[in-house]
Every structure is written in structure tokens, then in C-alpha cells.
XYZ file of C-alpha atoms in Angstrom:
705
model
C 2.625 -17.705 12.651
C 4.001 -21.240 12.194
C 6.261 -22.131 9.300
C 3.477 -24.193 7.708
C 0.835 -21.474 8.046
C 3.304 -18.913 6.698
C 3.896 -21.097 3.672
C 0.166 -21.605 3.104
C -0.456 -17.856 3.422
C 2.346 -17.019 0.967
C 1.063 -19.542 -1.587
C -2.567 -18.424 -1.275
C -1.557 -14.752 -1.496
C 0.452 -15.385 -4.661
C -2.489 -17.307 -6.121
C -4.859 -14.404 -5.431
C -2.514 -11.814 -6.935
C -1.950 -14.017 -9.974
C -5.720 -14.404 -10.341
C -6.331 -10.659 -10.422
C -3.449 -9.961 -12.811
C -4.554 -12.676 -15.242
C -8.179 -11.591 -14.875
C -7.456 -7.992 -15.909
C -5.552 -9.137 -19.008
C -8.214 -11.695 -19.935
C -11.033 -9.202 -19.356
C -9.262 -6.641 -21.523
C -8.941 -9.150 -24.377
C -12.527 -10.349 -23.949
C -14.131 -6.891 -23.969
C -12.279 -5.962 -27.152
C -14.765 -8.251 -28.912
C -17.695 -8.952 -26.572
C -19.910 -7.143 -24.059
C -20.404 -8.348 -20.505
C -23.366 -6.009 -20.027
C -25.819 -6.434 -22.962
C -26.880 -3.189 -24.600
C -30.484 -4.328 -24.174
C -29.941 -4.175 -20.403
C -27.819 -1.032 -20.173
C -26.729 0.978 -23.185
C -23.093 1.972 -22.724
C -20.877 3.747 -25.266
C -17.739 2.159 -26.670
C -14.693 3.191 -24.635
C -11.106 2.849 -25.781
C -8.476 1.564 -23.348
C -4.960 1.302 -24.742
C -2.645 -1.671 -24.261
C -0.328 0.394 -22.064
C -3.325 1.496 -19.980
C -4.241 -2.156 -19.529
C -0.910 -2.828 -17.815
C -1.438 0.217 -15.628
C -4.826 -1.238 -14.610
C -3.091 -4.533 -13.774
C -0.724 -2.607 -11.497
C -3.573 -0.751 -9.755
C -5.553 -3.925 -9.069
C -2.539 -5.979 -7.938
C -1.399 -3.295 -5.468
C -4.936 -2.849 -4.110
C -5.389 -6.596 -3.694
C -1.998 -6.981 -2.026
C -3.157 -4.482 0.613
C -6.490 -6.297 0.897
C -4.834 -9.691 1.403
C -2.569 -8.323 4.110
C -5.433 -6.604 5.946
C -7.635 -9.695 5.688
C -4.889 -11.863 7.142
C -4.284 -9.376 9.951
C -8.034 -9.343 10.695
C -8.686 -13.115 10.411
C -5.334 -14.637 11.341
C -5.329 -17.284 8.604
C -4.922 -17.563 4.843
C -7.854 -17.240 2.460
C -8.437 -20.875 1.535
C -8.134 -22.796 4.808
C -11.914 -23.211 5.146
C -15.097 -22.327 3.342
C -16.003 -19.787 6.045
C -12.596 -18.131 5.754
C -12.960 -18.124 1.960
C -16.375 -16.434 2.246
C -14.940 -13.742 4.548
C -12.047 -13.231 2.160
C -14.477 -12.786 -0.738
C -16.135 -9.857 1.052
C -12.708 -8.260 1.404
C -12.136 -9.165 -2.237
C -15.236 -7.161 -3.280
C -14.126 -4.136 -1.285
C -10.705 -4.251 -2.943
C -12.272 -4.626 -6.408
C -14.502 -1.607 -5.886
C -11.746 0.502 -4.359
C -9.427 -0.232 -7.292
C -12.244 0.568 -9.733
C -13.014 3.897 -8.062
C -9.341 4.811 -7.950
C -9.086 4.032 -11.653
C -12.198 6.117 -12.361
C -11.491 9.151 -10.207
C -7.744 9.414 -9.739
C -6.180 8.426 -13.084
C -6.254 9.652 -16.672
C -7.187 6.197 -17.999
C -10.473 5.939 -19.887
C -13.052 4.248 -17.668
C -14.740 1.334 -19.449
C -17.710 -0.094 -17.465
C -17.650 -3.212 -19.668
C -14.033 -3.905 -18.718
C -14.667 -3.272 -15.020
C -17.704 -5.569 -15.067
C -15.673 -8.273 -16.798
C -12.916 -8.035 -14.181
C -15.470 -8.474 -11.387
C -17.199 -11.423 -13.050
C -14.087 -13.322 -14.151
C -12.201 -12.649 -10.917
C -15.095 -14.048 -8.883
C -15.233 -17.198 -11.023
C -11.464 -17.733 -10.855
C -11.479 -17.037 -7.146
C -13.993 -19.827 -6.504
C -12.021 -22.159 -8.768
C -8.803 -21.356 -6.875
C -10.480 -22.190 -3.566
C -11.680 -25.533 -4.917
C -8.253 -26.499 -6.259
C -6.343 -25.246 -3.219
C -8.611 -27.062 -0.752
C -8.266 -30.215 -2.861
C -4.464 -30.112 -3.016
C -3.759 -28.775 0.478
C -6.476 -30.500 2.492
C -7.727 -33.334 0.296
C -11.285 -32.010 0.032
C -13.487 -33.276 -2.800
C -13.888 -31.037 -5.842
C -17.691 -30.920 -5.775
C -17.789 -30.582 -2.018
C -15.339 -27.701 -2.245
C -17.232 -26.072 -5.109
C -20.702 -26.173 -3.605
C -19.427 -25.567 -0.095
C -17.452 -22.511 -1.176
C -20.279 -21.039 -3.248
C -22.825 -21.712 -0.504
C -20.661 -20.067 2.133
C -20.007 -17.132 -0.163
C -23.718 -16.501 -0.788
C -24.546 -16.894 2.876
C -21.884 -14.348 3.730
C -23.113 -11.945 1.055
C -26.531 -11.749 2.695
C -25.084 -10.588 5.980
C -25.075 -6.851 6.772
C -21.412 -6.415 5.817
C -21.974 -8.566 2.737
C -24.876 -6.433 1.545
C -22.825 -3.291 2.135
C -20.052 -4.821 0.035
C -22.528 -5.547 -2.778
C -23.850 -1.977 -2.705
C -20.301 -0.627 -2.743
C -19.543 -3.075 -5.575
C -22.206 -1.443 -7.792
C -20.988 2.132 -7.256
C -18.388 2.216 -10.084
C -20.854 0.840 -12.642
C -23.523 3.371 -11.683
C -20.999 6.216 -11.754
C -19.694 5.053 -15.135
C -23.184 5.116 -16.617
C -23.919 8.533 -15.104
C -20.612 9.869 -16.388
C -21.421 8.902 -19.992
C -25.012 10.139 -19.949
C -25.007 13.421 -18.019
C -22.825 16.437 -18.691
C -23.130 17.877 -15.176
C -22.018 14.631 -13.546
C -19.235 14.329 -16.104
C -18.114 17.851 -15.220
C -17.950 17.068 -11.487
C -16.064 13.810 -12.038
C -13.655 15.489 -14.443
C -12.901 18.137 -11.827
C -12.121 15.350 -9.332
C -9.814 13.694 -11.863
C -8.068 16.976 -12.522
C -7.606 17.495 -8.786
C -5.838 14.114 -8.619
C -3.834 14.886 -11.789
C -2.967 18.585 -11.557
C -1.301 20.479 -14.364
C 2.211 21.607 -13.582
C 2.655 25.257 -12.728
C 2.499 27.293 -15.932
C 3.539 30.759 -17.015
C 0.059 31.251 -18.446
C -3.479 31.612 -17.157
C -6.750 33.335 -18.002
C -8.566 36.557 -17.231
C -12.280 36.954 -17.727
C -12.283 39.231 -20.772
C -15.927 40.271 -20.302
C -16.155 40.143 -16.483
C -19.670 41.563 -16.255
C -21.274 39.102 -18.649
C -22.092 35.416 -18.822
C -23.431 33.664 -21.898
C -25.679 30.712 -22.693
C -23.142 28.242 -24.075
C -20.993 30.556 -26.226
C -19.536 28.758 -29.254
C -17.395 31.431 -30.898
C -16.216 35.045 -30.649
C -15.347 37.252 -33.617
C -14.584 40.858 -34.478
C -16.281 42.336 -37.504
C -13.972 43.753 -40.193
C -13.230 47.418 -39.486
C -14.374 47.223 -35.848
C -11.592 46.634 -33.321
C -13.721 47.519 -30.306
C -16.786 45.307 -30.491
C -17.077 41.561 -30.070
C -19.748 39.328 -31.571
C -20.546 36.188 -29.571
C -22.448 33.197 -30.971
C -24.540 31.259 -28.454
C -25.439 27.652 -29.080
C -29.137 28.474 -28.749
C -29.062 30.585 -31.909
C -28.380 34.132 -30.783
C -25.528 36.360 -31.938
C -24.756 39.075 -29.404
C -22.767 42.261 -29.827
C -20.690 43.563 -26.926
C -19.359 47.077 -27.423
C -16.549 47.057 -24.845
C -14.908 44.842 -22.266
C -16.691 46.806 -19.508
C -20.154 46.262 -20.968
C -22.837 45.114 -18.569
C -25.295 44.276 -21.345
C -25.064 42.563 -24.737
C -27.149 43.507 -27.761
C -28.879 40.722 -29.665
C -28.247 41.259 -33.402
C -29.495 37.933 -34.818
C -31.715 35.262 -33.259
C -32.520 32.077 -35.200
C -33.662 30.090 -32.156
C -37.197 29.864 -33.561
C -35.798 28.070 -36.625
C -33.712 25.532 -34.746
C -35.865 23.300 -32.547
C -34.348 21.432 -29.616
C -30.674 22.102 -28.923
C -29.197 18.817 -27.731
C -26.435 16.353 -28.679
C -24.138 18.377 -30.978
C -26.960 20.447 -32.448
C -27.444 24.191 -32.345
C -25.691 27.191 -33.827
C -22.175 26.073 -34.768
C -20.157 28.818 -36.475
C -20.301 32.169 -38.249
C -18.162 34.499 -40.342
C -18.311 38.082 -41.637
C -17.964 38.938 -45.301
C -14.475 40.395 -45.940
C -16.058 43.628 -47.287
C -18.389 43.946 -44.308
C -17.058 47.396 -43.367
C -16.832 48.838 -46.903
C -19.820 51.180 -47.331
C -19.438 51.208 -51.120
C -19.518 47.426 -51.351
C -22.863 47.188 -49.501
C -21.960 43.767 -48.157
C -22.753 43.968 -44.452
C -23.222 40.230 -44.501
C -22.864 37.615 -41.799
C -22.882 33.897 -42.638
C -24.217 31.463 -40.039
C -24.187 27.659 -39.770
C -26.922 26.092 -37.626
C -29.047 22.948 -37.323
C -32.812 22.672 -37.694
C -34.321 19.750 -35.768
C -37.943 20.913 -35.679
C -39.276 18.137 -37.934
C -38.691 14.561 -36.817
C -38.655 13.136 -40.340
C -36.788 15.863 -42.224
C -34.025 17.690 -40.400
C -31.505 20.083 -41.909
C -28.125 21.664 -41.416
C -28.431 25.184 -42.760
C -25.878 27.777 -43.889
C -27.405 31.187 -44.470
C -26.496 34.790 -45.153
C -27.909 37.608 -43.017
C -27.741 41.374 -43.572
C -26.501 43.063 -40.429
C -27.880 46.533 -41.147
C -30.355 47.215 -38.337
C -30.315 47.707 -34.586
C -33.402 45.498 -34.562
C -32.479 41.806 -34.342
C -35.783 40.753 -35.902
C -35.022 42.796 -39.022
C -31.570 41.251 -39.370
C -32.940 37.756 -38.756
C -35.674 38.228 -41.351
C -33.046 38.997 -44.019
C -31.954 35.341 -44.095
C -30.914 34.004 -47.491
C -30.223 30.273 -47.545
C -27.127 28.926 -49.318
C -27.185 25.335 -48.100
C -30.026 23.375 -46.556
C -28.613 19.882 -46.128
C -30.773 16.883 -45.266
C -29.116 15.322 -42.252
C -28.778 12.197 -40.177
C -31.166 12.554 -37.216
C -28.559 11.438 -34.681
C -27.407 15.032 -34.327
C -23.708 14.175 -34.209
C -20.678 15.174 -36.294
C -21.930 18.337 -37.962
C -18.608 20.163 -38.312
C -19.170 23.851 -37.865
C -16.492 26.258 -39.103
C -17.054 29.027 -41.616
C -13.980 31.006 -42.689
C -13.203 33.416 -45.516
C -9.793 32.893 -47.065
C -7.463 35.566 -48.367
C -8.871 34.693 -51.814
C -12.304 35.983 -50.721
C -13.932 32.564 -50.983
C -15.965 31.006 -48.178
C -14.615 27.747 -46.697
C -17.081 25.469 -44.900
C -16.288 22.549 -42.569
C -18.813 19.694 -42.611
C -18.786 16.561 -40.470
C -19.424 13.010 -41.622
C -22.925 12.972 -40.097
C -24.357 15.541 -42.518
C -26.228 13.193 -44.825
C -29.488 11.248 -45.020
C -29.233 7.485 -44.383
C -29.766 6.594 -48.032
C -27.007 8.813 -49.455
C -23.345 8.827 -48.415
C -21.019 9.480 -51.364
C -19.309 12.725 -52.323
C -21.178 12.723 -55.636
C -24.509 12.844 -53.781
C -24.066 14.877 -50.606
C -21.774 17.335 -48.847
C -20.090 15.686 -45.842
C -16.802 14.863 -44.142
C -14.942 17.671 -45.894
C -14.075 21.285 -46.562
C -16.156 23.079 -49.195
C -15.020 26.210 -51.029
C -17.551 28.526 -52.667
C -17.821 32.049 -54.115
C -20.614 33.933 -52.342
C -19.980 37.018 -54.530
C -20.752 34.966 -57.654
C -17.985 36.653 -59.655
C -18.125 35.232 -63.219
C -14.471 36.114 -63.842
C -13.340 33.733 -61.087
C -16.193 31.273 -60.683
C -18.892 29.376 -62.512
C -22.545 28.721 -61.650
C -23.614 25.466 -59.989
C -23.836 22.932 -62.830
C -25.014 19.804 -60.975
C -28.470 19.360 -59.396
C -28.548 18.663 -55.675
C -31.118 16.082 -54.620
C -30.785 16.026 -50.832
C -31.680 19.575 -49.863
C -30.837 22.995 -51.237
C -27.630 24.418 -52.724
C -28.033 27.910 -54.178
C -26.940 31.577 -54.197
C -23.234 30.928 -54.816
C -20.802 30.076 -57.602
C -17.982 27.539 -57.629
C -14.371 28.786 -57.951
C -12.821 27.735 -61.259
C -9.702 26.412 -59.532
C -11.543 24.057 -57.177
C -9.827 20.684 -57.532
C -12.579 18.275 -58.617
C -14.202 19.692 -61.749
C -13.074 16.693 -63.783
C -14.113 14.080 -61.193
C -17.677 12.799 -61.526
C -17.399 11.039 -58.158
C -17.007 14.328 -56.260
C -19.126 17.468 -56.417
C -17.348 20.579 -57.598
C -17.769 22.439 -54.305
C -15.321 20.146 -52.489
C -11.879 21.478 -51.565
C -10.551 18.610 -49.364
C -12.095 15.386 -48.050
C -11.687 12.606 -45.482
C -12.428 14.522 -42.257
C -14.603 13.232 -39.438
C -15.780 16.359 -37.612
C -13.887 19.557 -38.522
C -15.403 21.744 -35.823
C -12.835 24.579 -35.850
C -10.263 25.719 -38.425
C -8.396 28.926 -39.243
C -6.023 30.287 -41.891
C -2.460 31.199 -40.936
C -2.194 34.932 -41.588
C 1.430 34.566 -42.760
C 1.474 31.403 -44.883
C -2.258 31.103 -45.650
C -2.113 27.450 -44.539
C -5.444 26.141 -43.290
C -5.046 24.611 -39.797
C -7.857 22.384 -38.612
C -8.853 20.411 -35.532
C -10.626 17.184 -36.479
C -12.599 15.685 -33.581
C -12.092 11.927 -33.545
C -14.083 8.884 -32.531
C -13.102 6.728 -29.541
C -9.297 6.790 -29.835
C -7.637 9.620 -31.783
C -7.830 13.408 -32.110
C -6.102 15.151 -35.022
C -4.595 18.494 -35.964
C -4.388 18.752 -39.757
C -2.865 21.205 -42.209
C -5.326 21.211 -45.108
C -4.114 21.225 -48.696
C -6.248 21.527 -51.792
C -7.417 18.249 -53.315
C -6.118 16.028 -50.487
C -7.957 13.231 -48.683
C -7.383 13.047 -44.910
C -8.112 9.300 -44.689
C -11.275 9.107 -42.555
C -12.858 6.622 -41.966
C -10.125 4.170 -43.007
C -7.383 5.786 -40.897
C -7.727 7.800 -37.683
C -4.657 9.337 -36.145
C -1.947 7.314 -37.853
C -3.609 3.925 -37.325
C -5.939 1.980 -39.576
C -9.378 1.870 -38.010
C -10.532 -1.418 -39.531
C -13.490 0.436 -41.099
C -14.000 0.438 -44.854
C -14.466 3.715 -46.681
C -17.893 4.415 -48.163
C -16.317 5.244 -51.549
C -13.046 4.730 -53.423
C -11.863 8.097 -54.736
C -8.168 7.368 -55.445
C -7.072 10.769 -54.150
C -3.674 11.732 -52.724
C -3.842 11.116 -48.977
C -2.361 13.037 -46.093
C -2.098 12.263 -42.386
C -2.265 14.652 -39.438
C 0.474 17.022 -38.339
C -0.248 15.996 -34.753
C -2.487 13.363 -33.211
C -3.164 12.371 -29.635
C -4.798 9.407 -28.009
C -7.843 9.736 -25.765
C -7.408 9.511 -22.043
C -9.919 10.168 -19.278
C -10.274 13.848 -20.110
C -8.280 14.760 -23.244
C -10.794 13.685 -25.866
C -12.120 16.460 -28.140
C -9.688 18.704 -30.032
C -10.602 22.321 -30.711
C -8.675 23.820 -33.618
C -6.965 27.140 -32.920
C -4.669 29.721 -34.466
C -1.056 30.175 -35.525
C 0.193 33.060 -33.400
C 2.101 35.541 -35.568
C 1.584 38.417 -33.134
C 4.198 40.040 -30.908
C 1.599 40.121 -28.128
C 2.950 36.720 -27.010
C 6.684 36.749 -27.855
C 7.396 33.309 -26.355
C 4.507 31.821 -28.347
C 5.497 33.477 -31.614
C 4.973 31.197 -34.633
C 3.347 28.521 -32.459
C 0.058 26.812 -33.229
C -2.250 27.340 -30.245
C -5.153 24.911 -29.826
C -7.289 23.309 -27.118
C -9.135 20.249 -25.920
C -12.795 20.834 -25.190
C -13.176 18.196 -22.493
C -10.110 18.925 -20.371
C -10.152 22.673 -21.214
C -6.386 22.548 -21.759
C -4.487 24.921 -24.040
C -1.563 23.452 -26.000
C 1.064 24.925 -28.292
C 3.259 23.276 -30.920
C 5.653 24.171 -33.717
C 3.911 25.342 -36.879
C 6.796 24.800 -39.319
C 7.011 20.988 -39.158
C 5.252 18.407 -41.313
C 4.783 16.128 -38.312
C 4.831 16.900 -34.597
C 5.179 14.286 -31.857
C 5.132 16.430 -28.710
C 3.152 19.508 -27.709
C 3.411 21.813 -24.709
C 0.551 22.264 -22.249
C 0.491 25.920 -21.192
C -2.836 26.586 -19.445
C -6.237 25.264 -18.538
C -9.569 27.066 -18.341
C -11.857 26.891 -15.339
C -14.699 24.802 -16.844
C -14.248 21.202 -17.930
C -15.956 18.223 -19.557
C -18.929 19.215 -21.691
C -18.720 22.727 -20.252
C -15.211 23.230 -21.605
C -13.533 25.208 -24.382
C -15.484 25.698 -27.617
C -13.158 28.020 -29.596
C -9.689 29.548 -29.682
C -9.459 32.825 -31.631
C -7.120 35.785 -31.970
C -8.263 39.395 -31.991
C -6.876 42.062 -34.274
C -4.549 43.342 -31.546
C -3.107 39.854 -31.012
C -5.015 38.844 -27.878
C -5.800 35.110 -27.754
C -9.379 34.527 -26.638
C -11.197 31.305 -25.735
C -14.853 30.607 -25.052
C -16.049 28.117 -22.437
C -19.526 26.657 -22.818
C -20.642 26.520 -19.204
C -23.787 24.714 -18.074
C -26.724 23.984 -20.369
C -29.203 24.902 -17.627
C -28.264 28.563 -17.159
C -25.976 31.201 -18.678
C -22.546 30.438 -17.251
C -20.290 30.410 -20.316
C -17.431 32.880 -20.423
C -15.085 34.705 -22.776
C -11.522 34.358 -21.469
C -8.238 36.081 -22.338
C -4.948 34.122 -22.307
C -2.501 36.099 -20.131
C 0.690 35.672 -18.140
C 0.121 33.817 -14.883
C 0.741 36.912 -12.752
C -2.065 38.709 -14.617
C -4.619 35.912 -14.284
C -7.595 36.560 -12.049
C -10.003 34.607 -9.907
C -13.125 33.800 -11.856
C -16.462 35.027 -10.668
C -18.039 32.459 -8.377
C -21.377 30.905 -9.240
C -24.122 32.016 -6.874
C -26.352 29.320 -5.503
C -29.293 31.592 -4.678
C -32.741 31.195 -6.164
C -33.351 33.286 -9.310
C -36.176 35.775 -9.426
C -38.240 33.840 -11.941
C -38.716 30.526 -13.679
C -37.398 30.483 -17.264
C -39.267 27.797 -19.235
C -36.897 27.994 -22.205
C -33.763 27.477 -20.099
C -35.432 24.684 -18.129
C -36.567 22.980 -21.349
C -32.943 23.024 -22.510
C -31.797 21.588 -19.167
C -34.401 18.805 -19.428
C -33.413 18.001 -23.031
C -29.718 17.712 -22.170
C -30.032 15.780 -18.905
C -33.252 13.784 -19.340
C -34.069 13.621 -23.048
C -32.070 10.470 -23.802
C -34.482 8.412 -21.674
C -37.630 10.499 -21.248
C -37.603 12.037 -24.743
C -37.081 15.727 -25.452
C -40.872 16.173 -25.402
C -41.182 14.349 -22.084
C -43.437 11.658 -23.560
C -41.200 8.751 -22.459
C -39.980 7.953 -25.964
C -36.309 8.888 -25.706
C -33.707 7.119 -27.864
C -32.551 5.051 -24.868
C -36.010 4.299 -23.452
C -36.323 0.892 -25.121
C -32.988 -0.184 -23.622
C -33.950 0.384 -19.987
C -36.355 -2.527 -19.660
C -38.926 -0.525 -17.677
C -41.896 1.607 -18.824
C -41.241 5.332 -18.628
C -43.885 7.858 -17.571
C -45.535 10.173 -20.088
C -45.120 13.639 -18.561
C -47.360 15.106 -21.274
C -50.314 13.078 -19.946
C -52.701 14.825 -17.515
C -53.341 11.399 -15.951
C -49.703 11.146 -14.782
C -49.909 14.473 -12.980
C -53.354 13.629 -11.552
C -51.779 10.603 -9.858
C -48.402 12.189 -8.999
C -48.009 15.213 -6.748
C -45.395 17.942 -7.047
C -43.773 16.637 -3.874
C -43.487 13.130 -5.353
C -41.930 14.427 -8.585
C -39.471 16.481 -6.533
C -38.576 13.454 -4.386
C -38.017 11.253 -7.466
C -35.662 13.810 -9.004
C -33.729 14.394 -5.788
C -33.539 10.823 -4.454
C -34.060 8.647 -7.536
C -36.610 6.010 -8.416
C -35.844 3.653 -5.540
C -36.880 6.307 -3.026
C -40.523 5.923 -4.125
C -40.434 2.187 -4.932
C -39.840 2.792 -8.611
C -37.063 1.669 -10.930
C -33.437 2.201 -9.791
C -32.709 3.089 -13.429
C -33.882 6.576 -12.474
C -30.784 7.965 -10.680
C -30.864 10.566 -7.895
C -30.034 14.096 -9.052
C -30.003 15.848 -5.700
C -26.232 15.991 -5.532
C -25.763 17.293 -9.051
C -28.546 19.778 -9.766
C -29.044 22.898 -7.712
C -32.224 23.134 -5.607
C -33.562 25.901 -7.850
C -32.919 23.774 -10.951
C -34.888 20.893 -9.444
C -37.755 23.242 -8.510
C -37.774 24.536 -12.068
C -37.783 20.995 -13.472
C -40.880 20.153 -11.407
C -42.623 23.268 -12.733
C -41.591 22.444 -16.282
C -42.794 18.827 -16.090
C -46.146 19.963 -14.730
C -46.521 22.397 -17.635
C -46.069 19.740 -20.321
C -49.709 18.566 -20.535
C -50.863 22.100 -21.339
C -48.080 22.543 -23.913
C -48.807 19.182 -25.509
C -52.587 19.550 -25.759
C -52.470 23.153 -26.961
C -50.629 22.158 -30.140
């Protein structure tokens, strides 16, 4: 290498590295306010990337491009801008480096992956790269600006249509396709999350998990409880609406005691059975209060959907008898989106029932706390004791509110802007909460939006600042009402990363069963399936300790953290939506942890239409519609007509083999839209066979109704 060529190479290399660094920063700023990919073309969710993460992305891209520049020089023997042909070759290397950096960011870091940001980096970097070639060739070689511009672009496009150029373009699209798949499919998200966790392993811990019910798997278990007076049995709530009783840890069969699945409709999004609680006097034969209270969603009607809280009498061995005893307390008209329902039901030491409701529990036309129940904790008297409570004194327009009284010491009796049932407000999605058995403090996990998760200690009459503040930062969103209440921030808050993104409230451990965790608050993150502990005696906590992680991640992760009467800490993991694979796990010392039962990949004995319908709704319903009629909520955004699987004409023209090929290989395999991704690598062969059978059954189901 001559001195002159060395100088030219050094200058061009510095220019390229400066381009990519500036491009990442500019793209970050741009995508804070604008979208590179229009939602009409591809609907992508909002993704939060912090300022510190942005600088980490700069580092990743600069290092990757430094390697690319060196390899390109070694391969071509000259700097990038000496000629238009050399520039075109360099651009192919440039695309490979861009894609490699994007995939590394996506798969090997904990940074949130934002397809809009990645697309912006690719677009802006390409534009700046062409501009740099034009200016460099002008200054170094005296070439004309327009000649350099059109010559460089022409050479670049010519090079792109070579075999290696086309391969680079295909590789270039991989991160965007994976990003879309990650946000729209729970099974893909689970696989990618496992890859991320492999690249970012948790440090060796003193804690692990044993399968507490090793002979049983459940269909997305949401919560485990013991009934008062029964230390042997466990009651497990499945998302599909069943409550199962397991008599011992060695049981090979679970007894169904309640089944409200017929009252629920499709279980998708955040819908389904959400939480349950036993009456405190459940075991007292003289009280005759063998009651169980259940919170579930009803999506059967498209126009009028409800979130329902009901009481059931658990007096029979026949589940149908128990289910038929339903007495409705709340039937709340809801937002059809299906998100942010809340879900906890807990009895306090005062005997009153506390209910956690998310901010989505309201019809579009009503939002305030004087009109609806939402974004809060309610406190009611299900015993309707006139010495402690008063009857409901305000009509409720948006549903049903009945069969309870309101405690006299609820905080808002003198506030016309807030219904009397409210205990605390300003929560986004209080999915799990629990009382501290020693202090009676109510500890709550509040699932956040795109940036912050919160752990709150709830106090009577307080407002917890949503939607104006999330975490400890103002959100820039105005509140839907001005209540002038005393406000309180979280005890602990954490920022989203690639897989810590959905807090699950837990318990304060007062048991001697875990001496080193005594007096610690134990909670989880659903997505990463991590278990954390923190001090419970501080008003504000900045650091928590990660102690364990369960074996299922992403949308299959942890759904509850509970403590049994003997002190054992138990978690539930959801598992797949397509088949029973959720588990009940016991937190134990690492040397007592076991290997979890492996999933078998053999074909089941029979086709289960209900399980396959649930799998279709979760994985396909966003585009194809939960009914399979092609009218999913995202269908209008795809820009292509979607088939109507309920039409006999579609199946007359499409064979079983063609449907199977489309599912396995994607739309492009049969000359259809590439918007239909291939599922062969993510669904099991038996699941795909069952999907074909299910799709072919839809015309009969549709026309029989």
C-alpha cells in the first residue's frame, strides 16, 4: 500500500464510520416523532429505545462497520470511493454489515428492537453513503457532482441485481421480517427470547425451580390458590375458564370444579379468566359461605362485551352444578380491544373484597371515575353487613353493579367525581396484588405501557398518577379527569429492555421457609420469567436482586407468584396457547431444582378443535380474524385481500395440500403475498395438520349457525 493510497483509505474509512455513527443518532431522533414504515403498509407497535441504548446501538454499528471496511479493503485492495464500481462493491458489503449489526442487536442484546429505527438507519445510511461518494470523488478526483451522483447510483443498482447483490437484499430484509414476526406471534417471540437469554445468561443463582405438580400440565394456568381450611389441595385457574382442583402433588388427574368457558367467547389478546379468590369463611360450615369469586371476560358479542365478576357456590362434585350457581356482582361494559383488564381479586384482613381493574375496562363514550370502574382498586362488602357498610346509592349506567354493599370507611363518599366503591386510583393494569400478612400493606404490580413497569404499595385514597406519570417520569399524556387527590409514586420501577417488560406482582415473604428471603418482596416479570426480590421496608427502592428464572419465556412466561400456607413460594407459567404446557413450579434451593419434563414432539391421538381454534385465534386472528373470515383487526393494513376460510368456494378451489404448503412455506411458495409468513419452523407438524383440519371445518361451522 502506497502512502497516498493509505491516506485515501484512512480518510474514506473515517468518513464511513462517521456516516454510520451520525446516521444512528439522526435515525433515533427522527423515529421519536415520525415513522419510516407507514402503518398503512405494515402495522408495527411503538417500541421504546432509551437514550443510553441509542449510544450502545451506535457502538454496535460502528464496530460492525469497522470490520466490514477492513474486510472489504482486504478483498478489493482499494478504498471505497476510488471508483463507482468500487463504491458499488463496497455498498454490498455495507448492506451485509448493516444486517449483521441489526441481527446482533435483535438476538444478542437486551435492547428493545425497534423496526422503525432499524429501517431509518438503513435508509439514511444509504443516502449519506451515496452523498459521501459524490463529495469524495469530487474533492479527491475532480469528478463532477452530477456525474458522480448518477454514476454512483447507477453502479449501485447494477451491482444490486447481481447474484451477490440480490442475496444481500434478501439478507437485508431479514431483521425487518423477524421484527414483525416477533411482535405479532407469541411462539416466535418465545423462540427469539430464548435466543436472547442464551446470549445474555443469568448469573449462577442459589435458587431454581422444581415442578410442583410433575404429573400434570395445564392450559395456560393464570393463578394457584389454596382454599381456606384446606392445606392439601390446590385450585388452578386456567385462562380458558376452568378452575381445577388437584388433591396432592402426586396427582395424575385434576378435577374440574368450575367451567365458564361457554360464557367467555374467544380467548385472545389479554382476555380470558383473570383471577379468583375464596371467601374468608369458605371452610366454616356454620357460615354456609362456600363461595368462590371469579373475574373473567365475555367477548361473545361483537357490539357489547363485558368484564364480569361473579360469585359461585363450590358445594358439589359436579362442575356444572357449581357453574350454574353463578351470581353476578359486576358486569362492566368494556373496550373491545381486549387489553388492560387488571385481574386480581383479594380479600383483606377486614373481610372486604378488593378488585384490581385496568384502564381498558370502559366503553369508548365513558371514561371518568364518576361513570365507570377502571384504572383502580375497588373495595366492596360481599357480606352486605349493614353495621359496616351501606347499600349502593348511585345508579350504574354502563353495565351491572349489584349484590354487594360499600364499606362506610371507603375514601370517596363525599366526592361526586368518584364512585363510592373506589379505594385507590391511577393504575394502568394492576394484574396481580397481595396483602402483606404482617403489615397488611397492599403490594401491587402495575403493568406499564412501552417504557416503565411499577411495583406499588397501595394506600387508601391515593392516586398512583397514571396516565400522567409512568415510573417516575411524566408521560406527556393528559389525564382524562382532574381529581385533585394526593398522589404517590412507585416503590420500585424498571425500564423495559428486550425481555423485561411485564411485571407480575408477588408476595412479601414472612415465612421461615426461606430464611435468606425473609421480609423480602418477591415478584416476577412475565416476559423474561425472572424472579426478583427487594426490601419491603423502604419507601423507595432503586435496586433489586435477580434470584431465579423459570423455564418458559415471552408470552409463555410467569403469570402469578403466590405463597402457600406452609410458606412455599409457587409460580405458574402459561405455556403455549396451542396445547396444555403450562406448569406449577416451586421455588427451591438450586441443589434441589430438577430438570423439567421435556415436550414430546409426537402426534397426539386425536384432533382437538377447541385447542386448535385457540391456536388459530392467537397466531392468525390479527390478520385472518378469529372467525377465519379475513376480517382481522390488521387485515386492512396489509394491502392485500385475505381469503375467507368460512367460504365453501375457497376450499373448493384450494386443496388440503395447498393449505398445508402455505402454512409451512408462506405465501410466496404458492405465488401469493409474502405478507403471509412461513410457519414451518415455529409450529409443530401436528399443529399444522390440525390447523388444516380446522380451516377446512370452518364452512360447516359458519353455515350451521
